[in-house]
Coordinates of N, CA, C and O in Angstrom, one line a residue:
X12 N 21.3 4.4 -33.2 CA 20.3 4.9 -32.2 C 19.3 5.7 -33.0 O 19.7 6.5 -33.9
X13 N 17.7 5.6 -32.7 CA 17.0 6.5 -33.5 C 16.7 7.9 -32.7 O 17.0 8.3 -31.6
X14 N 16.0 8.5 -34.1 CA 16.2 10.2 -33.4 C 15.6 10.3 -32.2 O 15.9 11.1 -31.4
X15 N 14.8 9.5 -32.1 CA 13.4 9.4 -30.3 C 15.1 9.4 -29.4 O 15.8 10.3 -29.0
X16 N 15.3 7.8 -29.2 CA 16.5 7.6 -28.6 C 17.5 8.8 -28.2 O 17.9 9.1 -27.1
X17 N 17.8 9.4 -29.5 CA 18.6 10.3 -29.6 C 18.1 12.0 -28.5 O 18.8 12.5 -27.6
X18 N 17.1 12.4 -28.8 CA 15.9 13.3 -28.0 C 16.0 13.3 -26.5 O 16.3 14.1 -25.7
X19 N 15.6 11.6 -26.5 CA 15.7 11.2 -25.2 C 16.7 11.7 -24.3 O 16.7 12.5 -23.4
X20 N 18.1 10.9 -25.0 CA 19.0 11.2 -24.2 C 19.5 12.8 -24.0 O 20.0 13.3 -23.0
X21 N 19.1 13.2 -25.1 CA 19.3 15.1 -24.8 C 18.6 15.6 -23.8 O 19.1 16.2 -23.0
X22 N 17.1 15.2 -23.8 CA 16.0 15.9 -22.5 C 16.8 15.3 -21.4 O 17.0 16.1 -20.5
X23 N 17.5 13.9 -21.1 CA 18.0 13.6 -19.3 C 19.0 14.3 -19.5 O 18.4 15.4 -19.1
X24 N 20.3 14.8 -20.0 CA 21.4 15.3 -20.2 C 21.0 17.0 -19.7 O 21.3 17.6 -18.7
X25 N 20.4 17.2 -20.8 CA 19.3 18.9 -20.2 C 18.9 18.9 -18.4 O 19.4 19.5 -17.4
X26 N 18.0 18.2 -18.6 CA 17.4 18.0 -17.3 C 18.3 17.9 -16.0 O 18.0 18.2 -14.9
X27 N 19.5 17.3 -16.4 CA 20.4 17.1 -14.8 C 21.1 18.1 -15.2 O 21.2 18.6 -14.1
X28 N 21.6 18.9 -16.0 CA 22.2 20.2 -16.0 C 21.4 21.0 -15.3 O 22.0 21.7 -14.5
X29 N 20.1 21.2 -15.7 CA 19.9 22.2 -15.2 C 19.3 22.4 -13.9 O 18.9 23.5 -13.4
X30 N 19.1 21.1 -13.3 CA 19.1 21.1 -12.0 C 20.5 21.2 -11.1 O 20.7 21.9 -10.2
X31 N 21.6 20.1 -12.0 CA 22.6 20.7 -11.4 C 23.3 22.5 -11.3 O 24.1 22.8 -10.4
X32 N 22.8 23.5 -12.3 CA 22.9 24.6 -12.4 C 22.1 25.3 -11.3 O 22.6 26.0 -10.5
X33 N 20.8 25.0 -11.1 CA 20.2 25.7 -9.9 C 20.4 25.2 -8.8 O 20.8 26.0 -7.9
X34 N 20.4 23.7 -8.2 CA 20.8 23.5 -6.9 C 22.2 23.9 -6.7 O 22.3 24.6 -5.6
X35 N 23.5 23.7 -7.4 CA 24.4 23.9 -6.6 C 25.2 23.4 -5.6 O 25.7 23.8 -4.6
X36 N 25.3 22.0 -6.3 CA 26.0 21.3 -5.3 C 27.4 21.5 -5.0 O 28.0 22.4 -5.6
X37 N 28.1 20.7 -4.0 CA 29.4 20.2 -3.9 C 29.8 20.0 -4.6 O 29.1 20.3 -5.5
X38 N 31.2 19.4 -5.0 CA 31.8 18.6 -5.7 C 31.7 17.0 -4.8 O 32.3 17.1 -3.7
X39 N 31.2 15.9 -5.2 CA 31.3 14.8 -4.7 C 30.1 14.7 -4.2 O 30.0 13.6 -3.5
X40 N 29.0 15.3 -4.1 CA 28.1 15.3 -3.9 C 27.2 13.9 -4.2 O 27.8 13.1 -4.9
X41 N 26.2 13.7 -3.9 CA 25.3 12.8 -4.3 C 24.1 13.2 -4.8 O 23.3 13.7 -4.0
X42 N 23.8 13.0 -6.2 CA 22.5 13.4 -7.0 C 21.8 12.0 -7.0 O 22.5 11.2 -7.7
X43 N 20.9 11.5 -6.7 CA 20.1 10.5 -6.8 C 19.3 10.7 -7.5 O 18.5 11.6 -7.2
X44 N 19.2 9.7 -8.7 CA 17.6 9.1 -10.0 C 16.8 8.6 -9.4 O 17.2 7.7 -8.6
X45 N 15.6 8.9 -9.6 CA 14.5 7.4 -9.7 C 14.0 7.6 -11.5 O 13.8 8.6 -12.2
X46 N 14.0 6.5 -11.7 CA 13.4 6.4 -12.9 C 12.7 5.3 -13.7 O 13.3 4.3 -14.0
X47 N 11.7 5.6 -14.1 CA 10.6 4.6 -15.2 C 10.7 4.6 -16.2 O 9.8 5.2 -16.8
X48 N 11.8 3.9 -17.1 CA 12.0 3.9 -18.5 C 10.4 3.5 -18.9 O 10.0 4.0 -19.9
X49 N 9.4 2.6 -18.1 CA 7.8 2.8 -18.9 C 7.4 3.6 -18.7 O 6.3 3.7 -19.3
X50 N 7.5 4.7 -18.0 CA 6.9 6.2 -18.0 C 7.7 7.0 -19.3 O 7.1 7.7 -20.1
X51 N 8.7 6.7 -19.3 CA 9.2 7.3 -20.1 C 8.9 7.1 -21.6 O 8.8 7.9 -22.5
X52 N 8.7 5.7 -21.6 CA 8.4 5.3 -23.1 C 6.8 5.4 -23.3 O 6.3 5.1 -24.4
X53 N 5.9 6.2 -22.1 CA 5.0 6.0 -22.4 C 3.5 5.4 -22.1 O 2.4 5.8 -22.3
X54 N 4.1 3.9 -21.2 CA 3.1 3.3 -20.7 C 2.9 3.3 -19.1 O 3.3 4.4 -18.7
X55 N 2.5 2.7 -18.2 CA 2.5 2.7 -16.7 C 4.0 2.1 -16.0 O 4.9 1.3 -16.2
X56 N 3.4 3.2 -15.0 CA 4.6 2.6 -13.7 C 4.9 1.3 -14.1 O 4.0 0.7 -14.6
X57 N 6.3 0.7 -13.8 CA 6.3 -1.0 -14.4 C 5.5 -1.5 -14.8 O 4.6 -2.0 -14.0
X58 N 5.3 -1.7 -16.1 CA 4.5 -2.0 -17.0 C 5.5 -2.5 -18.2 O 5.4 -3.6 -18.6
X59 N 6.5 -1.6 -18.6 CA 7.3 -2.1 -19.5 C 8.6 -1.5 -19.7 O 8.9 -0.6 -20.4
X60 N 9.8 -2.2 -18.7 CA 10.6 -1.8 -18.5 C 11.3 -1.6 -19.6 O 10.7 -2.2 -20.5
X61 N 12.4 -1.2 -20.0 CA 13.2 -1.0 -21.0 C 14.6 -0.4 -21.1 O 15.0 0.7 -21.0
X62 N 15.4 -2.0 -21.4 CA 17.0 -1.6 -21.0 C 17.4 -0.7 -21.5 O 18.0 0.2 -21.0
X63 N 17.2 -0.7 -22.9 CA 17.6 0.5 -24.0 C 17.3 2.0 -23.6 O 18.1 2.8 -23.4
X64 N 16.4 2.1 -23.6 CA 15.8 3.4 -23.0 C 16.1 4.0 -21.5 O 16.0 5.2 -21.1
X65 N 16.7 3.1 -21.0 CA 17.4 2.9 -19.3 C 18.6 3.5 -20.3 O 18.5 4.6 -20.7
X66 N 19.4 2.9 -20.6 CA 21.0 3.1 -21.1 C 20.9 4.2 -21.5 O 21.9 4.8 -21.1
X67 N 20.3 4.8 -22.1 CA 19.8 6.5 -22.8 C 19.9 7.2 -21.9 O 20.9 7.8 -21.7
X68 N 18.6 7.2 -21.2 CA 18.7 8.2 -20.1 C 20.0 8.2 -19.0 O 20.5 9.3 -18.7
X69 N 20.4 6.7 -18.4 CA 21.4 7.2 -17.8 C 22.4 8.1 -18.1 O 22.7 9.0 -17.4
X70 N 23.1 7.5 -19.8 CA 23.7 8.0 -20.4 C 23.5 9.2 -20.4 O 24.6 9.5 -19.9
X71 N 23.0 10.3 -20.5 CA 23.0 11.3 -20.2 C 22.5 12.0 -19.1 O 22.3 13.2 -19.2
X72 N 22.4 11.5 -18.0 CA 22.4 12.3 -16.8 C 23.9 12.1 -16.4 O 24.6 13.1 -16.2
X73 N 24.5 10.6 -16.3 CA 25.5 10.1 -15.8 C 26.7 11.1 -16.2 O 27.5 11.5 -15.4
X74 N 26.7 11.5 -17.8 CA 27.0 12.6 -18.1 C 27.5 14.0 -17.4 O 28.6 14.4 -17.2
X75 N 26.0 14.5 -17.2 CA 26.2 15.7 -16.5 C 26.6 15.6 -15.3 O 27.0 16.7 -14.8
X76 N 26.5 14.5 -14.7 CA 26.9 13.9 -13.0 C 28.6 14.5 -13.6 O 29.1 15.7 -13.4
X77 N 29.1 13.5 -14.3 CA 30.3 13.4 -14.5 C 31.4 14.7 -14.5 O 32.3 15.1 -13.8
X78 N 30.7 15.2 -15.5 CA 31.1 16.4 -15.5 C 31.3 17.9 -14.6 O 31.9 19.0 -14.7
X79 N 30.3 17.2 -13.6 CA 30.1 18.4 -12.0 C 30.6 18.0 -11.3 O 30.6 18.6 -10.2
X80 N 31.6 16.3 -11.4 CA 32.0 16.1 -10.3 C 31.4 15.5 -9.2 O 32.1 15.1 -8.2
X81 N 30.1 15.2 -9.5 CA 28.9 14.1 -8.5 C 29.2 12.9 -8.9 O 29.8 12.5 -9.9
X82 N 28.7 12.2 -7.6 CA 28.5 11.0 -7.6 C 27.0 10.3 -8.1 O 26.1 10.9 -7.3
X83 N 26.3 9.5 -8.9 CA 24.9 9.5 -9.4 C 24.5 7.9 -8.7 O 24.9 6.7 -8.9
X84 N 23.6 8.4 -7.9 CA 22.8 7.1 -7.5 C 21.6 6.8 -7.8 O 20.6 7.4 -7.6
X85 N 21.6 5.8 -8.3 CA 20.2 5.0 -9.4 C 19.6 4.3 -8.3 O 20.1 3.2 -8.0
X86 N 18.5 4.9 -7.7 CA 17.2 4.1 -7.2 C 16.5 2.8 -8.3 O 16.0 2.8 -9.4
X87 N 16.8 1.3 -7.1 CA 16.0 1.0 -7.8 C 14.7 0.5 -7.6 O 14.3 0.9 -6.4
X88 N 13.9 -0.2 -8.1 CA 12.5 -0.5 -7.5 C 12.0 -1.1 -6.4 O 12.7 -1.7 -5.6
X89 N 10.6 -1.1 -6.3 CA 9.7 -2.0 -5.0 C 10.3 -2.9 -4.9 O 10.8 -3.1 -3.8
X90 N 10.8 -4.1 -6.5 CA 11.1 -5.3 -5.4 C 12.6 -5.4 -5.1 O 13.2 -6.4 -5.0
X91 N 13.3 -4.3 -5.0 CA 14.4 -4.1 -4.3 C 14.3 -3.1 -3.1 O 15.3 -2.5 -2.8
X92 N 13.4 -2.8 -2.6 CA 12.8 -2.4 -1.1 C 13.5 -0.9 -1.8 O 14.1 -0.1 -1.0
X93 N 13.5 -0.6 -2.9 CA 14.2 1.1 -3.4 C 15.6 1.3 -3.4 O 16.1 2.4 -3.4
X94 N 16.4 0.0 -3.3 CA 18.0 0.5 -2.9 C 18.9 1.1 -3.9 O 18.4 1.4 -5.0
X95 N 20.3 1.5 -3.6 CA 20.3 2.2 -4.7 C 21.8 1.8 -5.0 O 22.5 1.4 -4.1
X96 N 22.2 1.9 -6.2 CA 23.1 1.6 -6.8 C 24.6 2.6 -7.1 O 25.0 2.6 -8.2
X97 N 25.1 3.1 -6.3 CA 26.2 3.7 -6.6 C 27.6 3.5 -6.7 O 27.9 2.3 -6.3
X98 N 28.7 4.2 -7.1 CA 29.8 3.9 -6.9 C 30.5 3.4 -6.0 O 30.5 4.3 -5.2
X99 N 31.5 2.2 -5.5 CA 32.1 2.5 -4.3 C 32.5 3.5 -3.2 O 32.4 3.6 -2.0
X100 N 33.0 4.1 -4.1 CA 34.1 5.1 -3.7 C 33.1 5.8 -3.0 O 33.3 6.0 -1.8
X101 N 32.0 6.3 -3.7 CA 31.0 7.1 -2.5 C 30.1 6.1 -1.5 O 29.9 6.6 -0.4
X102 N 29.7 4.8 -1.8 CA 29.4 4.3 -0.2 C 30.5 3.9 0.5 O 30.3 2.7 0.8
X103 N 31.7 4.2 0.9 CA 32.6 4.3 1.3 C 32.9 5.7 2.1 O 33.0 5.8 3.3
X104 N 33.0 6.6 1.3 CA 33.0 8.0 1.8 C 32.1 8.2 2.6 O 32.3 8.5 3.8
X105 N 31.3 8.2 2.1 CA 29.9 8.3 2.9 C 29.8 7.6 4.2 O 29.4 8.2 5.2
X106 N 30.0 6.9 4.2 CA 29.9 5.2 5.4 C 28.5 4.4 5.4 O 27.9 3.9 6.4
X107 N 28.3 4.3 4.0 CA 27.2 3.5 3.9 C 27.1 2.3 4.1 O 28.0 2.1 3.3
X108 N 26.8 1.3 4.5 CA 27.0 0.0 4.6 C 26.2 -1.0 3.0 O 25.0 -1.2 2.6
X109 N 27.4 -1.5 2.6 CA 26.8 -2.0 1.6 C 26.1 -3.3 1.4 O 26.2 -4.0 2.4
X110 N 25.4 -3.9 0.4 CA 24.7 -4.9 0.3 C 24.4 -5.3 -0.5 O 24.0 -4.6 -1.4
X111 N 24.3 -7.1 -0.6 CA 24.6 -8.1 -1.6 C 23.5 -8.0 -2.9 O 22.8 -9.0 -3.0
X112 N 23.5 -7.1 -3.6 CA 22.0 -7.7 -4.6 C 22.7 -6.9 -6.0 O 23.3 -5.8 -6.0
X113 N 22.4 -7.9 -7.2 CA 22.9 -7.2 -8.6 C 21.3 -6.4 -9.3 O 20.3 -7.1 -9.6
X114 N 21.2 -5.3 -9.5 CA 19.4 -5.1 -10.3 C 19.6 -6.4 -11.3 O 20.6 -7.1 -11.4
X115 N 18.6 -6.3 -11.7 CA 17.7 -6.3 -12.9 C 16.6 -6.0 -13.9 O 15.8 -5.2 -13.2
X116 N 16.0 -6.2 -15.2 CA 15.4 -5.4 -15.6 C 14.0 -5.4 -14.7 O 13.8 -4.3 -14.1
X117 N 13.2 -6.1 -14.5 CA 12.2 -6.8 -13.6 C 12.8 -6.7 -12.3 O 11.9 -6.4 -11.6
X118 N 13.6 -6.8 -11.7 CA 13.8 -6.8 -10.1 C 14.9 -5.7 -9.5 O 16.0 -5.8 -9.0
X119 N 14.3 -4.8 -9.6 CA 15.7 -3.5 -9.9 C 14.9 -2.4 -10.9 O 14.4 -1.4 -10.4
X120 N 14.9 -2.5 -11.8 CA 14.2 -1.9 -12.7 C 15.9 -1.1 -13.8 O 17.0 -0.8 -13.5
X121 N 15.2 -1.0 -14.9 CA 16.2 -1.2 -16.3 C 16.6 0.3 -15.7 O 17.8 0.0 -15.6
X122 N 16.6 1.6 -15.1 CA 18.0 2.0 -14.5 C 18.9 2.1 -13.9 O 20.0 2.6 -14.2
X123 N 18.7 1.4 -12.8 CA 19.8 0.6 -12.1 C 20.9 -0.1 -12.7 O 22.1 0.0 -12.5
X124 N 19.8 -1.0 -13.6 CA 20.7 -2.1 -14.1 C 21.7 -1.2 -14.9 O 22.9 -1.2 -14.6
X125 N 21.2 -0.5 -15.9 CA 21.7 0.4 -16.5 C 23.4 0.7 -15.7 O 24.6 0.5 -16.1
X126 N 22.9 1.4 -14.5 CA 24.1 2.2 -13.7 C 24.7 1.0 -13.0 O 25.5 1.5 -12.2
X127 N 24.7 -0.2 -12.9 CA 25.0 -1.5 -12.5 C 26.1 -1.8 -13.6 O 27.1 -2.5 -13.4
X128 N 25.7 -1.1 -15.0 CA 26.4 -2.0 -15.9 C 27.9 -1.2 -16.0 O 29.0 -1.7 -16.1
X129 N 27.4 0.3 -15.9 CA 28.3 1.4 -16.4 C 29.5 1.9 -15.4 O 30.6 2.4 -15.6
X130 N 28.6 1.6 -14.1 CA 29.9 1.9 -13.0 C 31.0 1.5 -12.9 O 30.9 0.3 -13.2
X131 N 32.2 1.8 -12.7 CA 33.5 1.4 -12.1 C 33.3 -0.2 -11.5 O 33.3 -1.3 -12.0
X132 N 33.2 0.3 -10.3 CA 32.6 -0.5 -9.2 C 31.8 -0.4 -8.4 O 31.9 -0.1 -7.2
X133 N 30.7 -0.8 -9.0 CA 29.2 -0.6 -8.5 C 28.6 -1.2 -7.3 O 28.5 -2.4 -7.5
X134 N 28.1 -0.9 -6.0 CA 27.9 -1.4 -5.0 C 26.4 -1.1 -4.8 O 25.8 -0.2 -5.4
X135 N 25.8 -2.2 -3.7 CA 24.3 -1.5 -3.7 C 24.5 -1.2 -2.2 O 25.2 -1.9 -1.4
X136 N 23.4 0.4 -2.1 CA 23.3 0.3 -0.3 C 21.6 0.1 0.0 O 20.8 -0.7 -0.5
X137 N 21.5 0.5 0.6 CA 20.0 0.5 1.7 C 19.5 2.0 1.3 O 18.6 2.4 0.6
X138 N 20.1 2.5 1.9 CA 19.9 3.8 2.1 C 20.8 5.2 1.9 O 22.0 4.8 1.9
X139 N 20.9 6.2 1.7 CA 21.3 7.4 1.3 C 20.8 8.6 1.7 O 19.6 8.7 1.8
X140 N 21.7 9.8 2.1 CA 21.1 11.0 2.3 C 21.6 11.8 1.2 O 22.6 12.4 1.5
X141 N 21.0 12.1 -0.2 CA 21.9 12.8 -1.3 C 21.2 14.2 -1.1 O 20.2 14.6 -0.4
X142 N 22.3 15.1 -1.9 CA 21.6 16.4 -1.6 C 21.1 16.9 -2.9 O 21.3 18.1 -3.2
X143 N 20.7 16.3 -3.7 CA 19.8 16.8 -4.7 C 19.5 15.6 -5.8 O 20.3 14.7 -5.9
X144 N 18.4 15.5 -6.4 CA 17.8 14.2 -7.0 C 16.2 15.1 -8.3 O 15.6 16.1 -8.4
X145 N 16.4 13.5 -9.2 CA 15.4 14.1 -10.2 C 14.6 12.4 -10.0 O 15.1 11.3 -9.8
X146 N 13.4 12.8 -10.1 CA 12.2 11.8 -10.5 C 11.7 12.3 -11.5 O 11.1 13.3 -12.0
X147 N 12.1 10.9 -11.9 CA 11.5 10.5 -14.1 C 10.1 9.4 -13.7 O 10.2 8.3 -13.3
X148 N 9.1 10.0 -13.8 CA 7.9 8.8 -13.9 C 7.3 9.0 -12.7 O 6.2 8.5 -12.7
X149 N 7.5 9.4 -11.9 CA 6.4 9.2 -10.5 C 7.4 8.6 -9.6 O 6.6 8.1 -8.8
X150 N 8.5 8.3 -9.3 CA 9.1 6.8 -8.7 C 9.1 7.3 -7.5 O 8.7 6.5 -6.8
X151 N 9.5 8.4 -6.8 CA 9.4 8.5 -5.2 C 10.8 8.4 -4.5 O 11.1 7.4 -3.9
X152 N 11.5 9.5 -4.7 CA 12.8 9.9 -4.4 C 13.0 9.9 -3.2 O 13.8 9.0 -2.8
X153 N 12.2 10.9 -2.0 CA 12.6 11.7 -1.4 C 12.6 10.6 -0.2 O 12.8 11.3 0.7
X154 N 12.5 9.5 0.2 CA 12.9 8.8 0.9 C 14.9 9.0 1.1 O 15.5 9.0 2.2
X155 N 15.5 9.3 -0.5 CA 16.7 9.2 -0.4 C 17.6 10.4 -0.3 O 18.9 10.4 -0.3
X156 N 16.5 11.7 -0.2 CA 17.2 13.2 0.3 C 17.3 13.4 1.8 O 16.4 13.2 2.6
X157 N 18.5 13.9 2.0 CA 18.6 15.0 3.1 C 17.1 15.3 3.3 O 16.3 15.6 2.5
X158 N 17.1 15.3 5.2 CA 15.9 16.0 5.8 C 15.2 17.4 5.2 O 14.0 17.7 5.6
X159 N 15.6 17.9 4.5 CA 14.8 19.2 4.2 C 15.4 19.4 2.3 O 16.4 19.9 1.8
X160 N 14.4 19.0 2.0 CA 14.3 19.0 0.7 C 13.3 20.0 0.3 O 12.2 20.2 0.8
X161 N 14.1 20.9 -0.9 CA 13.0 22.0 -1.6 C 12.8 22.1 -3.5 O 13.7 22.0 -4.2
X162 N 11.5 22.2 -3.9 CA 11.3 22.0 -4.7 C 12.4 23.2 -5.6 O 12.7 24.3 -5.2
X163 N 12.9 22.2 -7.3 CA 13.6 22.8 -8.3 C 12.6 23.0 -9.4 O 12.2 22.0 -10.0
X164 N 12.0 24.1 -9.9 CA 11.6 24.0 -11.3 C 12.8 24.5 -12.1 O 13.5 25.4 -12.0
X165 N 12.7 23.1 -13.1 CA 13.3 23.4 -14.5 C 12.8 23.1 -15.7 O 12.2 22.0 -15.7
X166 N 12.9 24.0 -16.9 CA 12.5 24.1 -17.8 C 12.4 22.9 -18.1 O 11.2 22.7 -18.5
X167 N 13.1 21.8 -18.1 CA 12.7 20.3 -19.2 C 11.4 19.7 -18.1 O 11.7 19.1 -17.0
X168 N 10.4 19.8 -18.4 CA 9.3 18.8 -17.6 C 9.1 17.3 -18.0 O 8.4 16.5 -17.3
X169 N 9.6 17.0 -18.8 CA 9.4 15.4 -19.0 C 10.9 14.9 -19.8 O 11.8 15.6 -20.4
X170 N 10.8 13.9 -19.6 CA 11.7 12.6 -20.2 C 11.1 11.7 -21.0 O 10.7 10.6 -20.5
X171 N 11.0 12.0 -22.4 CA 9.7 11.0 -23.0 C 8.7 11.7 -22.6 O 8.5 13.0 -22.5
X172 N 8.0 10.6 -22.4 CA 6.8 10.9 -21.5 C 6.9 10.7 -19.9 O 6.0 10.8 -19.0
X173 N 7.8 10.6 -19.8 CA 8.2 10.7 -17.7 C 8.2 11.8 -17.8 O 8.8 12.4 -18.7
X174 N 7.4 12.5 -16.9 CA 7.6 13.7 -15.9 C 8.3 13.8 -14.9 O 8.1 13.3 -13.8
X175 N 9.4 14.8 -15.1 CA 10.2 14.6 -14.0 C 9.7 16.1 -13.1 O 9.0 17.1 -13.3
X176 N 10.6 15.3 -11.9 CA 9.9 16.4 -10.8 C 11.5 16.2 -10.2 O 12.1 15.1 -10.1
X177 N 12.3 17.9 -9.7 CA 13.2 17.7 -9.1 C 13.8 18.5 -7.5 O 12.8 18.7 -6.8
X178 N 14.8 18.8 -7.0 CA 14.7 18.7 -5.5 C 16.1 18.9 -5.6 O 17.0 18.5 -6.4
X179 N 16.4 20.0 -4.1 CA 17.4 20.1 -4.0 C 17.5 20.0 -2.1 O 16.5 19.7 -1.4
X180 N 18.6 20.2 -1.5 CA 18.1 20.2 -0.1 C 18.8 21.4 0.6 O 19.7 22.0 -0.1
X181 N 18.6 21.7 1.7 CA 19.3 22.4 2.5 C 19.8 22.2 4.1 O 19.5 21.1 4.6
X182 N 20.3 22.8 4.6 CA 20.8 22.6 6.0 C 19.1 22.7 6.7 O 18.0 22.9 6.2
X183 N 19.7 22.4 8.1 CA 18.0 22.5 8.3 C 18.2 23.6 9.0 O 19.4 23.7 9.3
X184 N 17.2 24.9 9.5 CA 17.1 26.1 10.1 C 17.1 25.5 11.7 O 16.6 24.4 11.9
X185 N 17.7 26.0 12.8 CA 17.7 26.4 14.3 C 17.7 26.8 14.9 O 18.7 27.5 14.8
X186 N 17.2 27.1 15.6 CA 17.6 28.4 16.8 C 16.2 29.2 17.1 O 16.1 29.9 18.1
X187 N 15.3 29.1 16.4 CA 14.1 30.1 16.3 C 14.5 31.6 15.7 O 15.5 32.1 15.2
X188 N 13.2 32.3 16.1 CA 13.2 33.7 15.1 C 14.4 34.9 15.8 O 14.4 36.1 15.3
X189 N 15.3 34.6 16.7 CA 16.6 35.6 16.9 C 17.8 34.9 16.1 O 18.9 35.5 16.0
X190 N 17.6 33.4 15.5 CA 18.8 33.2 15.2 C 19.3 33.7 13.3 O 18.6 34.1 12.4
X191 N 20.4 33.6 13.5 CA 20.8 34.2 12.2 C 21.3 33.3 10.6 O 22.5 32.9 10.6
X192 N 20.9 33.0 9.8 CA 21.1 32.2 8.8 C 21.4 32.5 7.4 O 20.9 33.3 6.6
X193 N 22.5 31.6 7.3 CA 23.6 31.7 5.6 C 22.2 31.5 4.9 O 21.2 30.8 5.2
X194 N 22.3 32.5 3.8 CA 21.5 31.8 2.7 C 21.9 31.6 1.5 O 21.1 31.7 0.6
X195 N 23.4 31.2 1.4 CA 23.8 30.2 0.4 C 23.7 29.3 0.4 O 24.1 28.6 -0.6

C-alpha cells in the first residue's frame, strides 16, 4: 500500500472516531457512510470510482465501527435509488425488510461494494433510520438519519480530497415550552 493509501486510511479511521467520540452512540447502533472514493481521489462526484481507495476508507471506518460496537451501513449510489448495504444481523434487528441487489463499482458505487465484500453477511435494504453518519464527497446522507439530525464538527475535514460533513441525531423535543427534557 502507498503512503497516500496509507494517510487515507488514517484520515477515515480518525474521522469515525471522532465522530463516534462526540455523538455517542449506543452500542449496536447504526452509523451510516456515504462515500465518493472520486471525491476522494480528487475528481467529480462519479467520475472515477475506485475499488482500492473504497477498501481503504472502509477499512478504516469499519474499524472504528467495530471497535464501538456499531453496526456500519455503506450508502450506495443513484443507480441503486441510495440503498444501503449492511450486516444481517442489524436488518434483522432493526426489522428492515431486505432486498435482492449485489453493489458494484459503477452501479453501487466502490463503497458499498467494498462493505459488500467485507461483511459477514451482507444484505441490502431500502431504507434505514441510523443515529449518526459521515459524508465523504457531497453524497447525501440524511435521507438515512433519524428525524432530527444535528450537525458534528470534527477536526478531520476531508478524506483525500472528500470533504466530509458529519451528523448525529437526537430524540425529537414534545410537549412545548412547560415540558421538561433529558439532555443527554
Amino acid at each position: 500500500m502507498t503512503s497516500e493509501m496509507t494517510i487515507i486510511g488514517d484520515e477515515a479511521y480518525r474521522a469515525a472516531k471522532e465522530l463516534i467520540e462526540e455523538a455517542k452512540p449506543e452500542e449496536n447502533d447504526i452509523f451510516v457512510v456515504g462515500c465518493s472514493t472520486s471525491e476522494v481521489g480528487g475528481a467529480g462526484i462519479g467520475t472515477f470510482s475506485s475499488p482500492d481507495l473504497a477498501e481503504v476508507v472502509f477499512g478504516g471506518i469499519y474499524q472504528a465501527t467495530q471497535e464501538a460496537g456499531l453496526f456500519l451501513a455503506a450508502q450506495c449510489c443513484e443507480h441503486l435509488n441510495r440503498a444501503l448495504i449492511l450486516e444481517k444481523e442489524a436488518a434483522l434487528r432493526y426489522g428492515y425488510e431486505i432486498v435482492s441487489v449485489v453493489p458494484q463499482p459503477k452501479a453501487g458505487g466502490s463503497f458499498a461494494t467494498a462493505a459488500y465484500k467485507a461483511f459477514e453477511h451482507p444484505v441490502a435494504v431500502e431504507h434505514i433510520k441510523a443515529s449518526l453518519g459521515m459524508d465523504i464527497g457531497d453524497t447525501l446522507i440524511g435521507m438515512h438519519l433519524k428525524d432530527v439530525a444535528v450537525p458534528v464538527r470534527i477536526r478531520t475535514k476531508q478524506i483525500g480530497d472528500g470533504h466530509v460533513v458529519c451528523a448525529r441525531t437526537r430524540p425529537k423535543y414534545i410537549g412545548g415550552s412547560r415540558a421538561i427534557y433529558e439532555e443527554a
